[in-house]
mmCIF file of C-alpha atoms in Angstrom:
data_model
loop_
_atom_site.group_PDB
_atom_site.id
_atom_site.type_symbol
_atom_site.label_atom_id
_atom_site.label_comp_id
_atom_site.label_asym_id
_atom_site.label_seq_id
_atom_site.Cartn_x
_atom_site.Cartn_y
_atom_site.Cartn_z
ATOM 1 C CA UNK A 1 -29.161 0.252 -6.620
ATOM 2 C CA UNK A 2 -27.168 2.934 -8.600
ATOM 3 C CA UNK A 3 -26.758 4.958 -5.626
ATOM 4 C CA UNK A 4 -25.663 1.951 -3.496
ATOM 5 C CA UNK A 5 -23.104 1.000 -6.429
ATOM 6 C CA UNK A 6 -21.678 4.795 -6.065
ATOM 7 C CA UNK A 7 -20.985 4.024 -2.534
ATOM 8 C CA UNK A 8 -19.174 1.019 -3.225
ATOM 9 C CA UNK A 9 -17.248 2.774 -6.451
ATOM 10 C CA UNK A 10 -18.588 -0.053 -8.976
ATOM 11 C CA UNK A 11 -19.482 1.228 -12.572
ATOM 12 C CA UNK A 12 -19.816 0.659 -15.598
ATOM 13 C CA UNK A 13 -20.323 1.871 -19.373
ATOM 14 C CA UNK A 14 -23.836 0.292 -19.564
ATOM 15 C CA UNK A 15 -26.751 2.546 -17.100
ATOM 16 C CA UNK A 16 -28.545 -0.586 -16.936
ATOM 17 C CA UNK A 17 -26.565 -3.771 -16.585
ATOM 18 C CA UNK A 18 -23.008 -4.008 -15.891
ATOM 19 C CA UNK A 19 -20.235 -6.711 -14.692
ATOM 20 C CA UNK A 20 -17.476 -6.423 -11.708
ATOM 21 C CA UNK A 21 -15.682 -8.872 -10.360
ATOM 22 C CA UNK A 22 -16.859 -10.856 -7.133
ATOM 23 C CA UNK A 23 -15.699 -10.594 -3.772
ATOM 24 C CA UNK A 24 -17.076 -14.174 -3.033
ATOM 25 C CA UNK A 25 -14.862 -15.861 -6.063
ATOM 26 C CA UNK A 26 -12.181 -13.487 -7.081
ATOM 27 C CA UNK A 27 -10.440 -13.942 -10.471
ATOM 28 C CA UNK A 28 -8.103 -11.769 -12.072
ATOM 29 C CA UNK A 29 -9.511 -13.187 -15.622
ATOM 30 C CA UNK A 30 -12.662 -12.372 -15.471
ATOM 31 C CA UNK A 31 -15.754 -10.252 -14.298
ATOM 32 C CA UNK A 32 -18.593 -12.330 -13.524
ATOM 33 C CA UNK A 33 -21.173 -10.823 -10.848
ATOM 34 C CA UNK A 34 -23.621 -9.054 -12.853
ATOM 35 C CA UNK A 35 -25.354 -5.959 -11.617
ATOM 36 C CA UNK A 36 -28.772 -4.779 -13.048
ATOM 37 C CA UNK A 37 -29.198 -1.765 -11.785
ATOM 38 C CA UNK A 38 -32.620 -1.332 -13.638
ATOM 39 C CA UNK A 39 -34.230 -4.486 -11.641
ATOM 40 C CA UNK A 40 -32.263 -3.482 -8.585
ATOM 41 C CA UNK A 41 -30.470 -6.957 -8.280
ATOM 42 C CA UNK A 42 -27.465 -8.471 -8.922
ATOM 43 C CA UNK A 43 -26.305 -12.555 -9.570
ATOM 44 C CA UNK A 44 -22.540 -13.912 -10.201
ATOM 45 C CA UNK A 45 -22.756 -16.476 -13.032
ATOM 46 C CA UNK A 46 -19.810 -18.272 -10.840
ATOM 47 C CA UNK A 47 -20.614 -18.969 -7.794
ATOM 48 C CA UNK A 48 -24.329 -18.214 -7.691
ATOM 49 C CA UNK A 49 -23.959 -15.241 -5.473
ATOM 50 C CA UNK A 50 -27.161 -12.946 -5.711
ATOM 51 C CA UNK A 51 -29.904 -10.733 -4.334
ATOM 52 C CA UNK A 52 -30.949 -7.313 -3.937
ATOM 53 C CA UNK A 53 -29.716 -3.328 -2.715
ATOM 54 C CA UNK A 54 -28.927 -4.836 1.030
ATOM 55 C CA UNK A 55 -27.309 -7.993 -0.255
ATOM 56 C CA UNK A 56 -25.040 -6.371 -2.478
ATOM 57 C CA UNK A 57 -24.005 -3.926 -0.062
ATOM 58 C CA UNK A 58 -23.252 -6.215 2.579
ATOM 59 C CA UNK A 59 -20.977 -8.824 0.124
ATOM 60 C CA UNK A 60 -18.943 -6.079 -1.032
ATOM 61 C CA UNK A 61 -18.768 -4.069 3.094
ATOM 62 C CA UNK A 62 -18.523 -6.895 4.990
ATOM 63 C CA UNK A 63 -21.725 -5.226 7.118
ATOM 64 C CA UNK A 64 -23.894 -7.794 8.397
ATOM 65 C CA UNK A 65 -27.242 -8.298 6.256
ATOM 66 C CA UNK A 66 -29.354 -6.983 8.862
ATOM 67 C CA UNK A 67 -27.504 -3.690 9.079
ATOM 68 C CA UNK A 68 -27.078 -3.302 5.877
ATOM 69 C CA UNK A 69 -30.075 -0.374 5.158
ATOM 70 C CA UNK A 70 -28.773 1.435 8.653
ATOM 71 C CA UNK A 71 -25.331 1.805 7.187
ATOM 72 C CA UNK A 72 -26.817 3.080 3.663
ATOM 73 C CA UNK A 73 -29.236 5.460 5.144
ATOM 74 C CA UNK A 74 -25.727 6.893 6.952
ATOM 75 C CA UNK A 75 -23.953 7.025 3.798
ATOM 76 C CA UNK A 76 -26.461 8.635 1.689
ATOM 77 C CA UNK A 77 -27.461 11.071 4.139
ATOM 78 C CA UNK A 78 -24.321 12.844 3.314
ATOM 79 C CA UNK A 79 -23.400 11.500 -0.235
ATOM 80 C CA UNK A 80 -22.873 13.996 -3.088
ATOM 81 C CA UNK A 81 -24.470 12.679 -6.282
ATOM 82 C CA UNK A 82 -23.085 13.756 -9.464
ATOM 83 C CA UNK A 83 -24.880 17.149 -10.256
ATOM 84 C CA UNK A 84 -25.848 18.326 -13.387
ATOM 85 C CA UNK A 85 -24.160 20.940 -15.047
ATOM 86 C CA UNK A 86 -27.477 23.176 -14.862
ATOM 87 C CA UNK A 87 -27.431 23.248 -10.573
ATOM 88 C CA UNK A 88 -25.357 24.714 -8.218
ATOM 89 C CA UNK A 89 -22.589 22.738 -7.177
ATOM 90 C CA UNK A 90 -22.734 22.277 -3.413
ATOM 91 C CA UNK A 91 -20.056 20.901 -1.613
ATOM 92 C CA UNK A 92 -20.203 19.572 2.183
ATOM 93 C CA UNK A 93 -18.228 21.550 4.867
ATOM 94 C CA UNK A 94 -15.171 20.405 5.441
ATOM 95 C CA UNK A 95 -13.229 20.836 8.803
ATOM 96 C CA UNK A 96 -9.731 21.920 9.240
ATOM 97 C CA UNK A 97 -7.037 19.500 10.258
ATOM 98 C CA UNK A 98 -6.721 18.423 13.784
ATOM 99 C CA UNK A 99 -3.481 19.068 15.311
ATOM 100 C CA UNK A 100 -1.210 16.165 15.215
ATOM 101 C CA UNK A 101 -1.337 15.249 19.009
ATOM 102 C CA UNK A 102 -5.288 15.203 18.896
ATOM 103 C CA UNK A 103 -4.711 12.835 15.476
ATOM 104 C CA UNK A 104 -2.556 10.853 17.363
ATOM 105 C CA UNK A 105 -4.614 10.160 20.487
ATOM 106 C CA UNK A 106 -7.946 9.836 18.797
ATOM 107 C CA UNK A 107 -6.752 6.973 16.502
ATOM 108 C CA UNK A 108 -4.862 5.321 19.228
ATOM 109 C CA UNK A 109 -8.177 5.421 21.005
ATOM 110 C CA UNK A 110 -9.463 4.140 17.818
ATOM 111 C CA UNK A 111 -7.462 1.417 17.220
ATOM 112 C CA UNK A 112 -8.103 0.045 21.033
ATOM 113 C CA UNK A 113 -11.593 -0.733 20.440
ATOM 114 C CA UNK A 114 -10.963 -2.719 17.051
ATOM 115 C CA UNK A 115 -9.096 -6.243 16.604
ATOM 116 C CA UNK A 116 -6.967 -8.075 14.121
ATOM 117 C CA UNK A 117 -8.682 -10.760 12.368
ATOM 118 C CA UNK A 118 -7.185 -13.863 11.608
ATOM 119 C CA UNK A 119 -6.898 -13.643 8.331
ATOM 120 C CA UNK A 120 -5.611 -9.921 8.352
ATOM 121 C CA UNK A 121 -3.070 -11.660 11.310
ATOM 122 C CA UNK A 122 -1.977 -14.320 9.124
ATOM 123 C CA UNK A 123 -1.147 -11.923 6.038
ATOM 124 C CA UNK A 124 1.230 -10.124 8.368
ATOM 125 C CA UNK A 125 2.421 -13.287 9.611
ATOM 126 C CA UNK A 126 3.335 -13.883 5.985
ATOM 127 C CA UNK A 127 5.032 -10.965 5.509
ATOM 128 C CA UNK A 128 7.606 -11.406 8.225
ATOM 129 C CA UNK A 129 5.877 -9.616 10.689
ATOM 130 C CA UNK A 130 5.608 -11.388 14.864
ATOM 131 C CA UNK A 131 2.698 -11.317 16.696
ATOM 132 C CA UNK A 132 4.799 -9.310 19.316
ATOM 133 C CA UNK A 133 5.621 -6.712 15.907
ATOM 134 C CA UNK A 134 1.844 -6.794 14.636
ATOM 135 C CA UNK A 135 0.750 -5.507 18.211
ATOM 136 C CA UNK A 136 4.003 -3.238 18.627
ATOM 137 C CA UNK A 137 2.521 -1.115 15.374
ATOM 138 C CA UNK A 138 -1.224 -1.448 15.869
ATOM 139 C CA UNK A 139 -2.545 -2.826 13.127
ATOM 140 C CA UNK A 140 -5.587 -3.662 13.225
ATOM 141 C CA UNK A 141 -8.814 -4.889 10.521
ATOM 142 C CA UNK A 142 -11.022 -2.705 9.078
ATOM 143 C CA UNK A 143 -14.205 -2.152 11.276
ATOM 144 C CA UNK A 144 -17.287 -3.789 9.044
ATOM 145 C CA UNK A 145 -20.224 -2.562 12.211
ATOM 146 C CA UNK A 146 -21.925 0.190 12.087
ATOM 147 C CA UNK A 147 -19.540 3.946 12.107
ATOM 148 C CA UNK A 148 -21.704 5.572 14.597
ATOM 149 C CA UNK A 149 -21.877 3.468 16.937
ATOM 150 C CA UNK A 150 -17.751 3.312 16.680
ATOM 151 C CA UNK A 151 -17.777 7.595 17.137
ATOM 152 C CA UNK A 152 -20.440 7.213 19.730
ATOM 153 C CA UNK A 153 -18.098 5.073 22.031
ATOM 154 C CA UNK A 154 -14.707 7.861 21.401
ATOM 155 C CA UNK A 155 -17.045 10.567 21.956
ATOM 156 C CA UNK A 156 -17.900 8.933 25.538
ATOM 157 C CA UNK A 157 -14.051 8.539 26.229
ATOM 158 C CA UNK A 158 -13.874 12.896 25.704
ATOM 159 C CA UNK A 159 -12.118 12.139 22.061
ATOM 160 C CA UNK A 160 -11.842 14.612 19.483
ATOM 161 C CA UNK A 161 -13.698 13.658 16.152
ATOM 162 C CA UNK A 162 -13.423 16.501 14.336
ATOM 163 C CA UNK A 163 -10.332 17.326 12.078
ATOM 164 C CA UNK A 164 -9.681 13.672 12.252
ATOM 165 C CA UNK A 165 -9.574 12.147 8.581
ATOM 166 C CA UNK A 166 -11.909 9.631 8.665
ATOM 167 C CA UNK A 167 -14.848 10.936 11.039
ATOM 168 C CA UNK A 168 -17.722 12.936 9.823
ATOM 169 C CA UNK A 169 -21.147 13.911 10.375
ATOM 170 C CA UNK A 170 -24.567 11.780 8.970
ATOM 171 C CA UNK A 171 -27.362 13.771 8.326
ATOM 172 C CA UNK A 172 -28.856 13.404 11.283
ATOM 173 C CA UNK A 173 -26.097 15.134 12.852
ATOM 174 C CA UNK A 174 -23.909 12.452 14.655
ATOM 175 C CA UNK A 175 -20.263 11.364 14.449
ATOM 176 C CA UNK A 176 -19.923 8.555 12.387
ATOM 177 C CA UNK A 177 -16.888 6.663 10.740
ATOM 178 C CA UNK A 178 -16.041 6.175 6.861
ATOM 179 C CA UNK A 179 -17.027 2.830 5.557
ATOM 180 C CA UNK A 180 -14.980 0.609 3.552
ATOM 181 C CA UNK A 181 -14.095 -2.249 2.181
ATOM 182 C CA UNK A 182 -12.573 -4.973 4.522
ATOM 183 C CA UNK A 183 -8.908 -4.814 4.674
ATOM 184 C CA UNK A 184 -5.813 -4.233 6.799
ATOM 185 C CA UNK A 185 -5.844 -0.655 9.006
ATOM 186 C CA UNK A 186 -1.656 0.665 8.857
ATOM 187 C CA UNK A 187 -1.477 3.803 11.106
ATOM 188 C CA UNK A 188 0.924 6.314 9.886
ATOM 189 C CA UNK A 189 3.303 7.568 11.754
ATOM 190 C CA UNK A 190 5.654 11.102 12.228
ATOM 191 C CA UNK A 191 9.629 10.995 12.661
ATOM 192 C CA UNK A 192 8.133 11.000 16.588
ATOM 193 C CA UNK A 193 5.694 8.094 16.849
ATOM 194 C CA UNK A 194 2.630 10.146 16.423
ATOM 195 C CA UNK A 195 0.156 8.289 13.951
ATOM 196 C CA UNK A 196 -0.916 11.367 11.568
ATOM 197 C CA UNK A 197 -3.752 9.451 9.787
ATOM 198 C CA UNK A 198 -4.262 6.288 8.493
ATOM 199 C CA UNK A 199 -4.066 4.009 5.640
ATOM 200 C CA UNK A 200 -6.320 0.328 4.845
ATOM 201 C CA UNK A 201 -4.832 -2.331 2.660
ATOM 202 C CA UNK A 202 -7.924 -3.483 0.760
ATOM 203 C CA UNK A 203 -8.543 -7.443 0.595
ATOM 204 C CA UNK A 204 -9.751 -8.715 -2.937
ATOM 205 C CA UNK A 205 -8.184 -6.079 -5.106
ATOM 206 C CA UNK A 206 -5.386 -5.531 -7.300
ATOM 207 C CA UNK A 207 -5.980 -1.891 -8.307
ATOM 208 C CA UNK A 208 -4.543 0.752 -5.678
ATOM 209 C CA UNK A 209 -5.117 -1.685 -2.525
ATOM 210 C CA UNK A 210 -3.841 0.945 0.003
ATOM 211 C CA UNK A 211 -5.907 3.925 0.184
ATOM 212 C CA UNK A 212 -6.043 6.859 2.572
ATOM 213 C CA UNK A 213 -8.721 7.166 5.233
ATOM 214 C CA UNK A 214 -10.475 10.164 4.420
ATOM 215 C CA UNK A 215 -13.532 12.018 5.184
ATOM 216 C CA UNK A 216 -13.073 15.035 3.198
ATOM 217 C CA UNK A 217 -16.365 14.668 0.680
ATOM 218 C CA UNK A 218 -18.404 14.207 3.558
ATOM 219 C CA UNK A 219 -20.321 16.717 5.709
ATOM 220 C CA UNK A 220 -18.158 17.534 8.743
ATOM 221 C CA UNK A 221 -15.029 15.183 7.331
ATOM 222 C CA UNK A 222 -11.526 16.481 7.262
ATOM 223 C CA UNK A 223 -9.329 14.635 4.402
ATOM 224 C CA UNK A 224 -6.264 12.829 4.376
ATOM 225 C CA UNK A 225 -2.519 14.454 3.525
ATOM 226 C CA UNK A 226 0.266 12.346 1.880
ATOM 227 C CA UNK A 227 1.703 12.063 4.968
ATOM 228 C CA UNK A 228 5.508 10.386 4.988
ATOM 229 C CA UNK A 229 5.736 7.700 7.605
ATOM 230 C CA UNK A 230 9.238 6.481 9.116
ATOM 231 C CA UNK A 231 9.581 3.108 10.826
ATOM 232 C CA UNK A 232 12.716 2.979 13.469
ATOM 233 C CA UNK A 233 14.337 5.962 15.181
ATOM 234 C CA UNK A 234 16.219 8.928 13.525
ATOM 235 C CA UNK A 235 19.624 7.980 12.662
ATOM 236 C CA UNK A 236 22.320 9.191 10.129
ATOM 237 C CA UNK A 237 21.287 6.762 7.269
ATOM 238 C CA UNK A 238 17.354 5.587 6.405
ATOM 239 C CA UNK A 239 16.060 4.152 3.508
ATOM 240 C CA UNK A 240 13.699 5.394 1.448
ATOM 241 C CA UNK A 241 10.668 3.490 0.126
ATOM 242 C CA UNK A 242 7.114 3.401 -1.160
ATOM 243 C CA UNK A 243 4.288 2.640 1.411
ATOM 244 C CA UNK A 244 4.274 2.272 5.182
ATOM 245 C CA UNK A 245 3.430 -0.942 5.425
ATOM 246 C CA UNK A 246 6.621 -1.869 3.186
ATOM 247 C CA UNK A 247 8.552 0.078 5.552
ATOM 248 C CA UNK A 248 7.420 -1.264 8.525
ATOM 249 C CA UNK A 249 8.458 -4.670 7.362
ATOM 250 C CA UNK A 250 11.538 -4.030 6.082
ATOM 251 C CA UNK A 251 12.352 -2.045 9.579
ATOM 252 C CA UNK A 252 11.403 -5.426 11.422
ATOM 253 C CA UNK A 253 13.455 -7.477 9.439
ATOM 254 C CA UNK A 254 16.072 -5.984 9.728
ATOM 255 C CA UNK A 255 16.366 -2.974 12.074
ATOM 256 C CA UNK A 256 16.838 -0.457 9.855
ATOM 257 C CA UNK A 257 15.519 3.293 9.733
ATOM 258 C CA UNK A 258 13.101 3.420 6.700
ATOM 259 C CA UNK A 259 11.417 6.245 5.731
ATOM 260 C CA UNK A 260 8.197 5.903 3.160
ATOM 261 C CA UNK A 261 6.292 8.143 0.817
ATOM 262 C CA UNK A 262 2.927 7.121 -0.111
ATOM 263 C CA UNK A 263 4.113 6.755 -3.833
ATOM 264 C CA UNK A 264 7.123 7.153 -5.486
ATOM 265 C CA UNK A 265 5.087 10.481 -7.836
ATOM 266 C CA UNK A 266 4.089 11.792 -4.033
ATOM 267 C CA UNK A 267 7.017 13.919 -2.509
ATOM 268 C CA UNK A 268 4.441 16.318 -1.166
ATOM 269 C CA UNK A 269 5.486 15.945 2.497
ATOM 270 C CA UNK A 270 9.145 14.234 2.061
ATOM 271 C CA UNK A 271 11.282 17.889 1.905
ATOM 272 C CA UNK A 272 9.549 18.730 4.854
ATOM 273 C CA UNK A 273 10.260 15.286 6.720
ATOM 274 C CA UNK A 274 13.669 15.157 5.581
ATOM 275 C CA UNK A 275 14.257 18.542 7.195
ATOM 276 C CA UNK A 276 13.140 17.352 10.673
ATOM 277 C CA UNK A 277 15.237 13.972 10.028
ATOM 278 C CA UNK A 278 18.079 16.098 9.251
ATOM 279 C CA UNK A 279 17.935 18.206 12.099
ATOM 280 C CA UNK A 280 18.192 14.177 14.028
ATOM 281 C CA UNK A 281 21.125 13.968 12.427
ATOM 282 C CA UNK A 282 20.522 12.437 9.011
ATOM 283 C CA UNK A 283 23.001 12.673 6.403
ATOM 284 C CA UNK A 284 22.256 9.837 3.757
ATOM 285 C CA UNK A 285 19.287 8.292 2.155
ATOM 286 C CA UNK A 286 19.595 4.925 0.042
ATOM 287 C CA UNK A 287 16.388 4.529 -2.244
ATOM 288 C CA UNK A 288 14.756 1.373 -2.663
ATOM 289 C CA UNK A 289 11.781 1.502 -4.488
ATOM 290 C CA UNK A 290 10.093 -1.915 -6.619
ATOM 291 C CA UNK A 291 12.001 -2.765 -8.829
ATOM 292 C CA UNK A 292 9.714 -2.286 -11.546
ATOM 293 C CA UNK A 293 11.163 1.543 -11.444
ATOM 294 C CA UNK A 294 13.531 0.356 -13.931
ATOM 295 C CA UNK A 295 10.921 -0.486 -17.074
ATOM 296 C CA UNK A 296 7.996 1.572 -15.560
ATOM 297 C CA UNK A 297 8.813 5.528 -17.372
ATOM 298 C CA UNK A 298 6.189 6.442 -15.135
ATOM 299 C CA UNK A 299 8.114 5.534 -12.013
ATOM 300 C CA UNK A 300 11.028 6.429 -13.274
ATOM 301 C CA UNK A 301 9.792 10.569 -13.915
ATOM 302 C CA UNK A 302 9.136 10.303 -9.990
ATOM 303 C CA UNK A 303 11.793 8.526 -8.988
ATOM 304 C CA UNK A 304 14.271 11.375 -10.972
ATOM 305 C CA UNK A 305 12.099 14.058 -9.437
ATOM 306 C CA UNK A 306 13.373 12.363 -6.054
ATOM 307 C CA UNK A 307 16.532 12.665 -6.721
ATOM 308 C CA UNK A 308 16.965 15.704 -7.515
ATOM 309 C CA UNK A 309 14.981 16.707 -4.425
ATOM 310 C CA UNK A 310 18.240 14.645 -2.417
ATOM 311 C CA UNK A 311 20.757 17.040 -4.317
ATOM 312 C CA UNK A 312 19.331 20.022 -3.911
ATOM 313 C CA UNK A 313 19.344 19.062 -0.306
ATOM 314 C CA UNK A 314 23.070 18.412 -0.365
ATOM 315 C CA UNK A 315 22.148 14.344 1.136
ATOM 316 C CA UNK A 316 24.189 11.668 0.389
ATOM 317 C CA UNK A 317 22.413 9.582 -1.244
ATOM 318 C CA UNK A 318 22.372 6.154 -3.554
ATOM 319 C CA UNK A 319 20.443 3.349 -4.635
ATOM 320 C CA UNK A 320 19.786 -0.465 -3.243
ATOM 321 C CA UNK A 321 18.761 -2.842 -5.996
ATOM 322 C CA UNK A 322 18.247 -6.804 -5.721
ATOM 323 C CA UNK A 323 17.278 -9.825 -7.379
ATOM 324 C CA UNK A 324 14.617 -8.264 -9.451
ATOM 325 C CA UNK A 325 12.378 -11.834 -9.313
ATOM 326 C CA UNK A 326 11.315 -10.181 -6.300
ATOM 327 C CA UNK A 327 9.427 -6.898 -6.592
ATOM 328 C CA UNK A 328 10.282 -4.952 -3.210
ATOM 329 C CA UNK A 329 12.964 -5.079 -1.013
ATOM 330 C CA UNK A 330 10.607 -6.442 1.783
ATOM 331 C CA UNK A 331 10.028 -9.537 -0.390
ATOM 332 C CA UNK A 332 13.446 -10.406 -0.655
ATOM 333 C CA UNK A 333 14.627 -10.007 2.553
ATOM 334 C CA UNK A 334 11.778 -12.238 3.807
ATOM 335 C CA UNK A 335 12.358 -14.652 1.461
ATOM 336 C CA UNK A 336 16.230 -14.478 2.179
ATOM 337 C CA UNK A 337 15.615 -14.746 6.208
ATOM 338 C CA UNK A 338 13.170 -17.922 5.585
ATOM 339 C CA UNK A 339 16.062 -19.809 3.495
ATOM 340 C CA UNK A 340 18.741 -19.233 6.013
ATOM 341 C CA UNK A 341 16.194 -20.024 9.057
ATOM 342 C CA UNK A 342 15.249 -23.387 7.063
ATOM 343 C CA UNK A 343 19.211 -24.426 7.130
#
C-alpha cells in the first residue's frame, strides 16, 4: 500500500493511518477517505468508498480494476524509493531531449490515438472554447489504459519515444507512457506551431492542477522544460499571461496574439522566446496576469522580475487590468461575450 500511495503522491504525517481527500466525493472542507497503510486498505467515512492496493489505485488513476496490478507492476518496476542515507543513491538514466520536430510529430501522433471525453469537452465548452477550437488545438483527456500498450502502437507507426517527456522504459524493457491522474491533455506549442511537450489539467484538485508531462525520474524518461507557449501568429503586440490553456482561450475569444509562461516566477524560456518573437516583428508586450498579482508579494517578486526582463529588452510594454471579481482575463472576457450574446 505505501508504495502504491507514493505512486499516487498521497501522504501523510502518520506511517500507519492517514486521511486525503476523495476523488469519489470531493470537498474542499474536509479529508475523509482514510488510508491504513498497515492493513493495506482504505474506506471514505462519506461515501462508503473502500477496498484494497488495486482498488485504491484504480479510484484515484482512473485504470480499470482489472488492470490495476499490470499498471503497478509498470510503475514500480522503475520507481525510486526514498533511499536511506547509508546506500548509494542511484538514479535512473535519463535521455537527452528530442529535437523539437521529433517532439512535435510524436505527440501529434500521440494525441491521434486518444479522445476528448465529455466531461473534459464540456469544461472547454465552458470556458469559451467551440468544438471546431477544441479540435483546432488538440486537446485531448488523459489516457487512463494501460502506457505500454499506448508506446507499443507509436512504436508500430516508426515514432520516436525516446527524448520525448513523457515516455520511458518499464523494467522489462519496453516503452511505456507516464500515468496520471485523469484530467485535460494541453499541448504546448513554439512561436511555429510545433507542440514542445505537454501539460494535463488535473480533475478533482485545487493544488497545482496543471502539471508538466514528464518522464525524467524514470528509467529511459527525458523531463519536461518550462517551455513558453504562444497562441495566434507573431505580430507586433501579444499579451503576456500565465498558462497555455489561459492563453489559448483568451486567443479564441478574441483573436489576439498571447504569449504564456508556465508561471508568473518561471521566465526560464521567455528571453529566449521573446527574441524569436522579436525577430517576427514584435515590439510590445501588455501583461495580464490574475489579478491576485496585486495582494499576492509572491506574485508580485515575479511579476517585477518580468518587467525588468521587458526593459532590459528595450519592449514596449504595459499592463491590462479588469474587474478584479474575476480572477483572469479569460474569465472576464467570457463572461463579458456571454452577456452581450444573451442581449
Amino acid at each position: 500500500m505505501s508504495d502504491v500511495t507514493d505512486l499516487l503522491g498521497l501522504h501523510g504525517e502518520d506511517r500507519n493511518s492517514f486521511y486525503v481527500r476523495c476523488p469519489c466525493c470531493y470537498t474542499e472542507k474536509g479529508k475523509h477517505l482514510n488510508i491504513n497503510l498497515k492493513k493495506e486498505v482504505f474506506r471514505c467515512a462519506r461515501c462508503g468508498e473502500a477496498g484494497g492496493i488495486f482498488d485504491l489505485y484504480a479510484l484515484f488513476t482512473g485504470t480499470p480494476r482489472e488492470q490495476a496490478r499490470r499498471a503497478i507492476i509498470e510503475r514500480i518496476g522503475v520507481y525510486q524509493p526514498q533511499i536511506r542515507r547509508s546506500e548509494p543513491e542511484i538514479r535512473p538514466i535519463e535521455k537527452p531531449l528530442a529535437p523539437v520536430a521529433a517532439r512535435h510529430k510524436t505527440y501529434m501522433g500521440f494525441l491521434s490515438v486518444l479522445s476528448l471525453s465529455d466531461e473534459h469537452r464540456e469544461n472547454l465548452r465552458n470556458r469559451g472554447l467551440s468544438d471546431s477550437a477544441i479540435a483546432r488545438l488538440g486537446y485531448k483527456s488523459m489516457p487512463m489504459g494501460s502506457g505500454t500498450a499506448l508506446a507499443r502502437r507509436l512504436e508500430e507507426r516508426g515514432l520516436q519515444l525516446s527524448g520525448v517527456p513523457g515516455f520511458f522504459r518499464t523494467h522489462a524493457g519496453e516503452w511505456s507512457f507516464v500515468h496520471q491522474q485523469e484530467g485535460i491533455l494541453v499541448p504546448v506549442r513554439d512561436i511555429g506551431g510545433q507542440i514542445q511537450g505537454l501539460q494535463v489539467r488535473l480533475d478533482n484538485t485545487t493544488h497545482r492542477k496543471f502539471r508538466w508531462i514528464s518522464s525524467g525520474t524514470f528509467s529511459g524518461g527525458c523531463k519536461a522544460q518550462g517551455w513558453v507557449h504562444l497562441a495566434g501568429e507573431p505580430k507586433e503586440r501579444v499579451i503576456l499571461t500565465e498558462g497555455p490553456m489561459k492563453a489559448d482561450v483568451i486567443n479564441a475569444l478574441t483573436g489576439l496574439t498571447v504569449l504564456a509562461v508556465p508561471g508568473v516566477n518561471a521566465l526560464t524560456k521567455l528571453e529566449e522566446a521573446l527574441s524569436q518573437l522579436r525577430q517576427a516583428g514584435l515590439q510590445e508586450v501588455k501583461t495580464a496576469f490574475d489579478m491576485d498579482y496585486c495582494t499576492n508579494w509572491c506574485v508580485q517578486k515575479g511579476y517585477n522580475n518580468l518587467l525588468r526582463l521587458l526593459a532590459r529588452m528595450g519592449f514596449r510594454y504595459g499592463t491590462y487590468v479588469w474587474d478584479p471579481r474575476y480572477k483572469g482575463l479569460d474569465d472576464f472576457i467570457w463572461t463579458k461575450l456571454k452577456t452581450e450574446l444573451e442581449k
